[in-house]
Coordinates of C-alpha atoms in Angstrom, one line a residue:
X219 CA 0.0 0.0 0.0
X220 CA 2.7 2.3 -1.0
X221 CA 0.7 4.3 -2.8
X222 CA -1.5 4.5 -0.1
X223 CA 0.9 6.4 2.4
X224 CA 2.1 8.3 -0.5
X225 CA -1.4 9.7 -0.3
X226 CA -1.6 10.0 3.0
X227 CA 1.8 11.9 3.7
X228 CA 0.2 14.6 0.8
X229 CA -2.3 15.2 2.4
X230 CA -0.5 15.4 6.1
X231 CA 1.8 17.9 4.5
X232 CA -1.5 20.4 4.0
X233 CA -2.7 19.7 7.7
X234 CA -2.2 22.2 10.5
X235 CA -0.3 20.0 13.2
X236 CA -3.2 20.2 15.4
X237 CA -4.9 17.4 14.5
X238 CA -3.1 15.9 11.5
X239 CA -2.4 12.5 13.4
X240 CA -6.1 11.8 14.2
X241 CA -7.7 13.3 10.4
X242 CA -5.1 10.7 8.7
X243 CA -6.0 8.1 10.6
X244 CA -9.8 8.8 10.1
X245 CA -8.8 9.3 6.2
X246 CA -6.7 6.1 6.4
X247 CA -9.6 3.8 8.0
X248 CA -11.6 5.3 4.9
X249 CA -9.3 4.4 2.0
X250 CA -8.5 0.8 3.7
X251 CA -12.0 0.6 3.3
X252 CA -12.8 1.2 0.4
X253 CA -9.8 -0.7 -0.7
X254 CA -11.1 -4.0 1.0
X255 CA -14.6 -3.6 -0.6
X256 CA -13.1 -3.2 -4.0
X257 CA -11.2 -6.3 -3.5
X258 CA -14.2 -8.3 -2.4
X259 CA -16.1 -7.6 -5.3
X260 CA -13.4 -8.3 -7.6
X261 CA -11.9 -11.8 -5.5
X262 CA -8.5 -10.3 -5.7
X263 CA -6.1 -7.8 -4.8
X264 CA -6.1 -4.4 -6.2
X265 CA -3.2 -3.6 -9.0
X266 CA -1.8 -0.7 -8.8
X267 CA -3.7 1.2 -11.3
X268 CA -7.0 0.5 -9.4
X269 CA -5.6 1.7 -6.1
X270 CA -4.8 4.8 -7.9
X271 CA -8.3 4.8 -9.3
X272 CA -9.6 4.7 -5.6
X273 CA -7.5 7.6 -4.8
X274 CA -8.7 9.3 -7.3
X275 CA -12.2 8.8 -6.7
X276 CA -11.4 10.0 -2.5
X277 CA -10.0 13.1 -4.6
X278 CA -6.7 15.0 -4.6
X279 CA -4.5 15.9 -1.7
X280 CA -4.8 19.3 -1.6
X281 CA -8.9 18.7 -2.1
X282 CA -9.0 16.6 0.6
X283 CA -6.8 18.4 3.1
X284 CA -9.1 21.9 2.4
X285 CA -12.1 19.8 3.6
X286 CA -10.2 19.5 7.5
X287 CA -9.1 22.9 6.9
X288 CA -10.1 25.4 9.2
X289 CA -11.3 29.1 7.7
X290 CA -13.1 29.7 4.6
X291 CA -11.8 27.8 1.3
X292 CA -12.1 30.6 -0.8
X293 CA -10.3 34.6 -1.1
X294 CA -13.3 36.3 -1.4
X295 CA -16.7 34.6 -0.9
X296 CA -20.4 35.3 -1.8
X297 CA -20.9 37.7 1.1
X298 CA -18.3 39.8 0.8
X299 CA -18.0 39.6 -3.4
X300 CA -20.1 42.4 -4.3
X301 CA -18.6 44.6 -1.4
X302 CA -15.2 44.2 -3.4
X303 CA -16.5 44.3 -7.1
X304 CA -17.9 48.1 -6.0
X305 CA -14.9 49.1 -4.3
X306 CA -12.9 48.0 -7.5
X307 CA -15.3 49.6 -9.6
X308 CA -15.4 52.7 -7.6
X309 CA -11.5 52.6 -7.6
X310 CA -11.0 52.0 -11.5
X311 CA -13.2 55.2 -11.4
X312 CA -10.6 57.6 -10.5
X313 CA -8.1 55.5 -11.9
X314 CA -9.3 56.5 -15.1
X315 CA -9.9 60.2 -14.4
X316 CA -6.2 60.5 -12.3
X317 CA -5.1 59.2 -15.8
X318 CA -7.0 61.5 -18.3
X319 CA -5.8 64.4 -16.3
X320 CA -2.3 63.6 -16.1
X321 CA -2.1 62.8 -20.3
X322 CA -4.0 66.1 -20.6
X323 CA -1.5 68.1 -18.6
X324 CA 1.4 66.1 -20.0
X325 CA 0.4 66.8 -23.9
X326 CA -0.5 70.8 -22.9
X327 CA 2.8 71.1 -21.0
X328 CA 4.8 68.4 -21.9
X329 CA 7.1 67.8 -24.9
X330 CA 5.2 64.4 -25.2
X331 CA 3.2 63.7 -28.4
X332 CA -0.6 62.8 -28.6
X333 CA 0.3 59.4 -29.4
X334 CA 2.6 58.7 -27.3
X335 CA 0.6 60.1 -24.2
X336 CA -2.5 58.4 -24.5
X337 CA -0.5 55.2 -25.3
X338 CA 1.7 55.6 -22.2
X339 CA -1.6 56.5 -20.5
X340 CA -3.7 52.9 -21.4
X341 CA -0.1 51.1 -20.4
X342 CA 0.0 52.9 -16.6
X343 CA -4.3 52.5 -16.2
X344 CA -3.6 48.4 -17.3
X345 CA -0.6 48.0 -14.8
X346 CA -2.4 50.8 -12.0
X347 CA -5.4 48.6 -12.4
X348 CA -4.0 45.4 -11.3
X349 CA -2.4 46.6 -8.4
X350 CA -5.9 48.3 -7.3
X351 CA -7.4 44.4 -7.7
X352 CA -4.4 43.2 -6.5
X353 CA -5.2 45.7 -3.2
X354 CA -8.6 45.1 -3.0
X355 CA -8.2 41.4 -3.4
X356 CA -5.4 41.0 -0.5
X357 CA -8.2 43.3 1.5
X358 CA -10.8 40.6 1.1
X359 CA -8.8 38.0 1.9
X360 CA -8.1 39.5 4.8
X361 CA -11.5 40.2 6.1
X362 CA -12.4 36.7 4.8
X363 CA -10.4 35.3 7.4
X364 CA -11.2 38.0 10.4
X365 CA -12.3 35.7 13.7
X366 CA -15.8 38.7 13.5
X367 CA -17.7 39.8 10.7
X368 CA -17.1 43.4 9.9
X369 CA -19.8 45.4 11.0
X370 CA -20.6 46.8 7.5
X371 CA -21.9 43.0 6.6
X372 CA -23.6 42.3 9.5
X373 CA -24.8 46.4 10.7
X374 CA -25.6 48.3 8.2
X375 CA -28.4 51.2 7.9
X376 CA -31.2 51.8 5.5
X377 CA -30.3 55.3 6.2
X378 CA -26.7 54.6 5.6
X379 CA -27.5 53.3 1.8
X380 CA -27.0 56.2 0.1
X381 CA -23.1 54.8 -0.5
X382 CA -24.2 53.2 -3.2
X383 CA -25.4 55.7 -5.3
X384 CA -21.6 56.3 -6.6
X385 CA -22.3 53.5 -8.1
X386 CA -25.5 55.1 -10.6
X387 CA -23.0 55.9 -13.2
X388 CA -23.6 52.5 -15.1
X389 CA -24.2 52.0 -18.9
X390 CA -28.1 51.9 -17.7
X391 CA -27.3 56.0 -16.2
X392 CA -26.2 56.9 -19.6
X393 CA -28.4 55.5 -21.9
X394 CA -31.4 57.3 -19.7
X395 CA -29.2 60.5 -19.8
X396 CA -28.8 60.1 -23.4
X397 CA -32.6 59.9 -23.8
X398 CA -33.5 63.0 -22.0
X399 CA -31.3 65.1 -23.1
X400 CA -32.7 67.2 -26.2
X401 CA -29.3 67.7 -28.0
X402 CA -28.4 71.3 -26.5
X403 CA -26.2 71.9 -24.0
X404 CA -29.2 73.6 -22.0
X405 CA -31.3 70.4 -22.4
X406 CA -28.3 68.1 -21.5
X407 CA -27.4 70.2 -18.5
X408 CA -31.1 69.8 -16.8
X409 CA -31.2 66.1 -17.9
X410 CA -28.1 65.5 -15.9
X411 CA -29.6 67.1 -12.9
X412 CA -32.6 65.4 -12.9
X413 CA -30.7 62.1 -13.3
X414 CA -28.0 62.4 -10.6
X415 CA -29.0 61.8 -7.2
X416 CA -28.1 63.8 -4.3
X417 CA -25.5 61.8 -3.1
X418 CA -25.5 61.3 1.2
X419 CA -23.0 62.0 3.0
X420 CA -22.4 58.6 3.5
X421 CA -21.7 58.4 -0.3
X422 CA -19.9 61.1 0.0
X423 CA -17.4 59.8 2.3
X424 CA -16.5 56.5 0.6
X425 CA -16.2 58.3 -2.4
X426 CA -13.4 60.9 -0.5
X427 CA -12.0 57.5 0.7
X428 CA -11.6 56.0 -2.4
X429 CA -10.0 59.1 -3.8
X430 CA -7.5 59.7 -1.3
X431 CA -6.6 56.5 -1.7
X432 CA -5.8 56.1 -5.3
X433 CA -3.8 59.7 -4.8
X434 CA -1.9 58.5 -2.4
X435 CA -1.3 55.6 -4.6
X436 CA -0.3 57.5 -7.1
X437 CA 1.9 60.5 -5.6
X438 CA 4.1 57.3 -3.7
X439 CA 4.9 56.0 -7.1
X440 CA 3.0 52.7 -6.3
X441 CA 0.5 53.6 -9.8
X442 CA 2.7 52.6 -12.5
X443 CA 0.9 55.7 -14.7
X444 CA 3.6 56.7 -16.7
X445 CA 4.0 60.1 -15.3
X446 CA 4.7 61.2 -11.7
X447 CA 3.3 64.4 -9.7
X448 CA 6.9 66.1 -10.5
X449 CA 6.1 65.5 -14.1
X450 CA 2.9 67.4 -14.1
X451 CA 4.6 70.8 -14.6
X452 CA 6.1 69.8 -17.9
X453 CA 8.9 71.5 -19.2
X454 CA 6.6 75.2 -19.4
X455 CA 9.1 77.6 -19.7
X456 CA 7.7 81.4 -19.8
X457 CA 9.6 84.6 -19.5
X458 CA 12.9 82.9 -19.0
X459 CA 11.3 80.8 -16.3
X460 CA 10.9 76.8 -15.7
X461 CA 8.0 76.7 -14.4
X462 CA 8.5 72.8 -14.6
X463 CA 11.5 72.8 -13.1
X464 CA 10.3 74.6 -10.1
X465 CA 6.8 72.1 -10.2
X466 CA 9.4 69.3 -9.4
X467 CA 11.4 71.3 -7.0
X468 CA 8.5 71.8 -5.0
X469 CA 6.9 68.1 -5.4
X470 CA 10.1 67.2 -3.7
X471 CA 9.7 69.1 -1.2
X472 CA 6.3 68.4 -0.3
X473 CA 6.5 64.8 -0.6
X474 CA 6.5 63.7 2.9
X475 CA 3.9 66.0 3.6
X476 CA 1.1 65.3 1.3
X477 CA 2.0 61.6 1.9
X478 CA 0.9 61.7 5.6
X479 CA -1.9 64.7 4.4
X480 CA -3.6 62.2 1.8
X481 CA -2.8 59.4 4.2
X482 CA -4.6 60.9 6.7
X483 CA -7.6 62.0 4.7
X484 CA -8.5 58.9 3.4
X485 CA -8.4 57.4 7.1
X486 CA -10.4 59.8 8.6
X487 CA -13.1 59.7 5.7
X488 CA -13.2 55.5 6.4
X489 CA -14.1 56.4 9.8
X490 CA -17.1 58.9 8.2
X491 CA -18.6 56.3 6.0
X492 CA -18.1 53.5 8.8
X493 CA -19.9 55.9 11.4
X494 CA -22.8 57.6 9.0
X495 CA -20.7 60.9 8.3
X496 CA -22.0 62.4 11.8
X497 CA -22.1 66.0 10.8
X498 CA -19.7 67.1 14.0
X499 CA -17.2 64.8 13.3
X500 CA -17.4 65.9 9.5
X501 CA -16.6 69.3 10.3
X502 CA -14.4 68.7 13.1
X503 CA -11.7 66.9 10.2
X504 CA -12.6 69.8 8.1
X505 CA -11.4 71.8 10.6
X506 CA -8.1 70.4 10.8
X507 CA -7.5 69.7 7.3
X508 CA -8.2 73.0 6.3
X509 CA -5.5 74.0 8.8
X510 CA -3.2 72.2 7.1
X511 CA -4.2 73.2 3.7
X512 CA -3.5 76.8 4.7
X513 CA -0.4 75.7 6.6
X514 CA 1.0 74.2 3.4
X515 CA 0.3 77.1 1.0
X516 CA 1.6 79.2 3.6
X517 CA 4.6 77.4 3.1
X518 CA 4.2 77.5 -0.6
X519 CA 3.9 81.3 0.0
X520 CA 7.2 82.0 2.1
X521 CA 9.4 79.1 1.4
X522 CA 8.9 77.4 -1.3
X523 CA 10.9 77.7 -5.0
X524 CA 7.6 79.1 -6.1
X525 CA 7.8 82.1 -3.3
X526 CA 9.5 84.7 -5.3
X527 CA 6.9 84.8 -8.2
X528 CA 3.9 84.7 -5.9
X529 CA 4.5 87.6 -3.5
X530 CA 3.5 91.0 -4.3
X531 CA 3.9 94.6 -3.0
X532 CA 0.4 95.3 -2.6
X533 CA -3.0 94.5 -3.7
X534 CA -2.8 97.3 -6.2
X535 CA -0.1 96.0 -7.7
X536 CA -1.5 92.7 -7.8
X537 CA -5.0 94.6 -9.2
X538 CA -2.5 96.4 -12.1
X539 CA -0.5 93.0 -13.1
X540 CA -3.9 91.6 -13.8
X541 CA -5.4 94.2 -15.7
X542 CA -2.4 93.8 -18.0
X543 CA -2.8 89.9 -18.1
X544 CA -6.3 90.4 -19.4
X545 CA -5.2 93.3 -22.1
X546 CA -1.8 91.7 -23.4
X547 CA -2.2 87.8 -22.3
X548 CA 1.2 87.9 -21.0
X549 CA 1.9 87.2 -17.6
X550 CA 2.3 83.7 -16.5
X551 CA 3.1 84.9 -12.7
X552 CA 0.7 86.5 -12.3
X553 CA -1.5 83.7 -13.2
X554 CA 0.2 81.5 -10.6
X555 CA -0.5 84.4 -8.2
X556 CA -4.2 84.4 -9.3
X557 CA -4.8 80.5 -8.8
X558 CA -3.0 81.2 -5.7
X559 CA -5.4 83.2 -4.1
X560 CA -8.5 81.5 -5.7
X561 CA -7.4 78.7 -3.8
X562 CA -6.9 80.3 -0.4
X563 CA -9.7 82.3 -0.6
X564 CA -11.3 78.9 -0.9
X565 CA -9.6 76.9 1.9
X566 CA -10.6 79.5 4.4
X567 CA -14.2 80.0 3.3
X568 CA -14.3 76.1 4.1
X569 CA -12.8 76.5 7.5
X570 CA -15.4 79.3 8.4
X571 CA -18.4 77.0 7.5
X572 CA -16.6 74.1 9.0
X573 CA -16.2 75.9 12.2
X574 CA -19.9 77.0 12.1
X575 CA -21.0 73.3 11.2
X576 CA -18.9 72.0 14.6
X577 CA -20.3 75.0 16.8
X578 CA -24.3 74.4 15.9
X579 CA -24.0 70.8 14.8
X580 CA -25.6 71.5 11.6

């Protein structure tokens, strides 16, 4: 019975220790078995061939050791499927709009042809999209074999549905979009309002999440897209000045900082779709990540390479540069310094209606 105990040692091999001894021996008394009936019918002893044919019929080791094995035979099972095919989907979302963006920029900017942009673009989405699988599979697995059932299986809210209204923007959403839009832009425009939902803040949330996520994914270098944050500025050179070149400088610089910023972001905005988005603890991370924000461009403003072209002597002056921006369409700084502003004006208009929301809870 060689063959047998060859069997039997396979299998042992795929066994946790605790246990192994008492499983073989039940797995033994079963072959023997079947063995010894075989032989009865036949008046003879097996030949090799037909012991293997009993083995096979008991099926292969690794089949039969995952039957004693303890924790779920599979990486991602029914329950939790449909969880990860939307937060794939989701993710391949922004994947593809991270992508369009950085091709646009690179072919407006950059010394990189059409062709070669969009082509270096669909080779970074096809290698960025199997390490988001790759991600969101190792993530499943993981909860797969959790001792609990995450709450978000076994908790969730009616209320709390409204997550999955990221997910209207099927083929179904644009073929009704398609039919109620009359052709003009006017027609289209109230067509898409009327087909968008209000998304909750749920939705909201998880969407943020998933963002941050694929960002952070991206500005570490983990997203093989082709191009890196630092190759956003291009090689724009205006009135003897690399604006590139300084884009890169300050990438550099900031690159420990918007690691732990995005980092952070996408944790906290987790927690708001785990917990329903409660509006306090909304504004409260507002709160502190519009500090940071303005900490940063504060930074940007004093220190960074980009500091010399964005200060001004005085709002007049800034008022004159722009008047001669719009007559001449010359003036690149001055540009910068427009954006500049747009963007803190912006940042602290969100902290003063995240510090109402946190003070009346609403």
């Amino acid at each position: 019975m060689d063959l047998i105990e060859r069997y039997l040692k396979a299998v042992g091999a795929q066994l946790p220790a605790a246990g192994r001894e008492d499983i073989l021996a039940e797995l033994r008394d079963l072959l023997m078995s079947r063995v010894e009936e075989r032989e009865a019918e036949l008046g003879r002893p097996l030949t090799e061939a037909e012991v293997e044919a009993v083995l096979r019929e008991v099926g292969h080791p690794l089949t039969v050791a995952a039957r004693y094995g303890a924790g779920p035979q599979h990486v991602v099972g029914p329950e939790l499927y449909p969880w990860w095919l939307f937060g794939v989907k989701t993710a391949l979302t922004v994947l593809v709009l991270i992508t369009a963006v950085g091709a646009v920029a690179r072919i407006l900017f950059g010394e990189v042809e059409v062709g070669q942009a969009i082509g270096q673009a669909f080779a970074g989405l096809f290698s960025s999209g199997l390490t988001v699988v790759g991600l969101a599979t190792l993530a499943g697995f993981i909860i797969e074999r959790q001792k609990d059932k995450p709450a978000f299986l076994t908790e969730w809210r009616a209320k709390d549905l409204g997550m999955f209204e990221v997910g209207v923007f099927s083929r179904s959403w644009w073929e009704s979009l398609h039919e109620k839009s009359g052709g003009s832009l006017d027609d289209t425009d109230r067509a898409l309002k009327e087909a968008t939902p209000k998304m909750s803040p749920t939705a909201g949330a998880l969407g943020s999440a998933t963002g941050w996520g694929i960002f952070l994914l991206w500005w570490s270098g983990l997203l093989g897209l082709g191009f890196r944050p630092e190759d956003l500025g291009g090689e724009l050179v205006r009135g003897g000045i690399d604006y590139g070149l300084l884009f890169a400088d300050t990438v550099v610089l900031l690159y420990w900082p918007v690691v732990v910023f995005a980092a952070a972001q996408g944790v906290f905005h987790l927690l708001r779709a785990m917990t329903g988005s409660p509006v306090r603890l909304t504004a409260f991370g507002d709160v502190v990540f519009r500090g940071a924000s303005l900490t940063l461009l504060g930074w940007i403003w004093m220190y960074s390479p980009f500091a010399s072209l964005l200060r001004v002597d005085s709002l007049g002056s800034l008022i004159e540069r722009t008047e001669t921006l719009f007559r001449t369409g010359e003036g690149a700084g001055t540009v910068l310094i427009l954006i500049f502003v747009v963007i803190v004006v912006s940042e602290v208009s969100g902290l003063l209606m995240a510090l109402r929301r946190l003070a009346f809870g609403k």
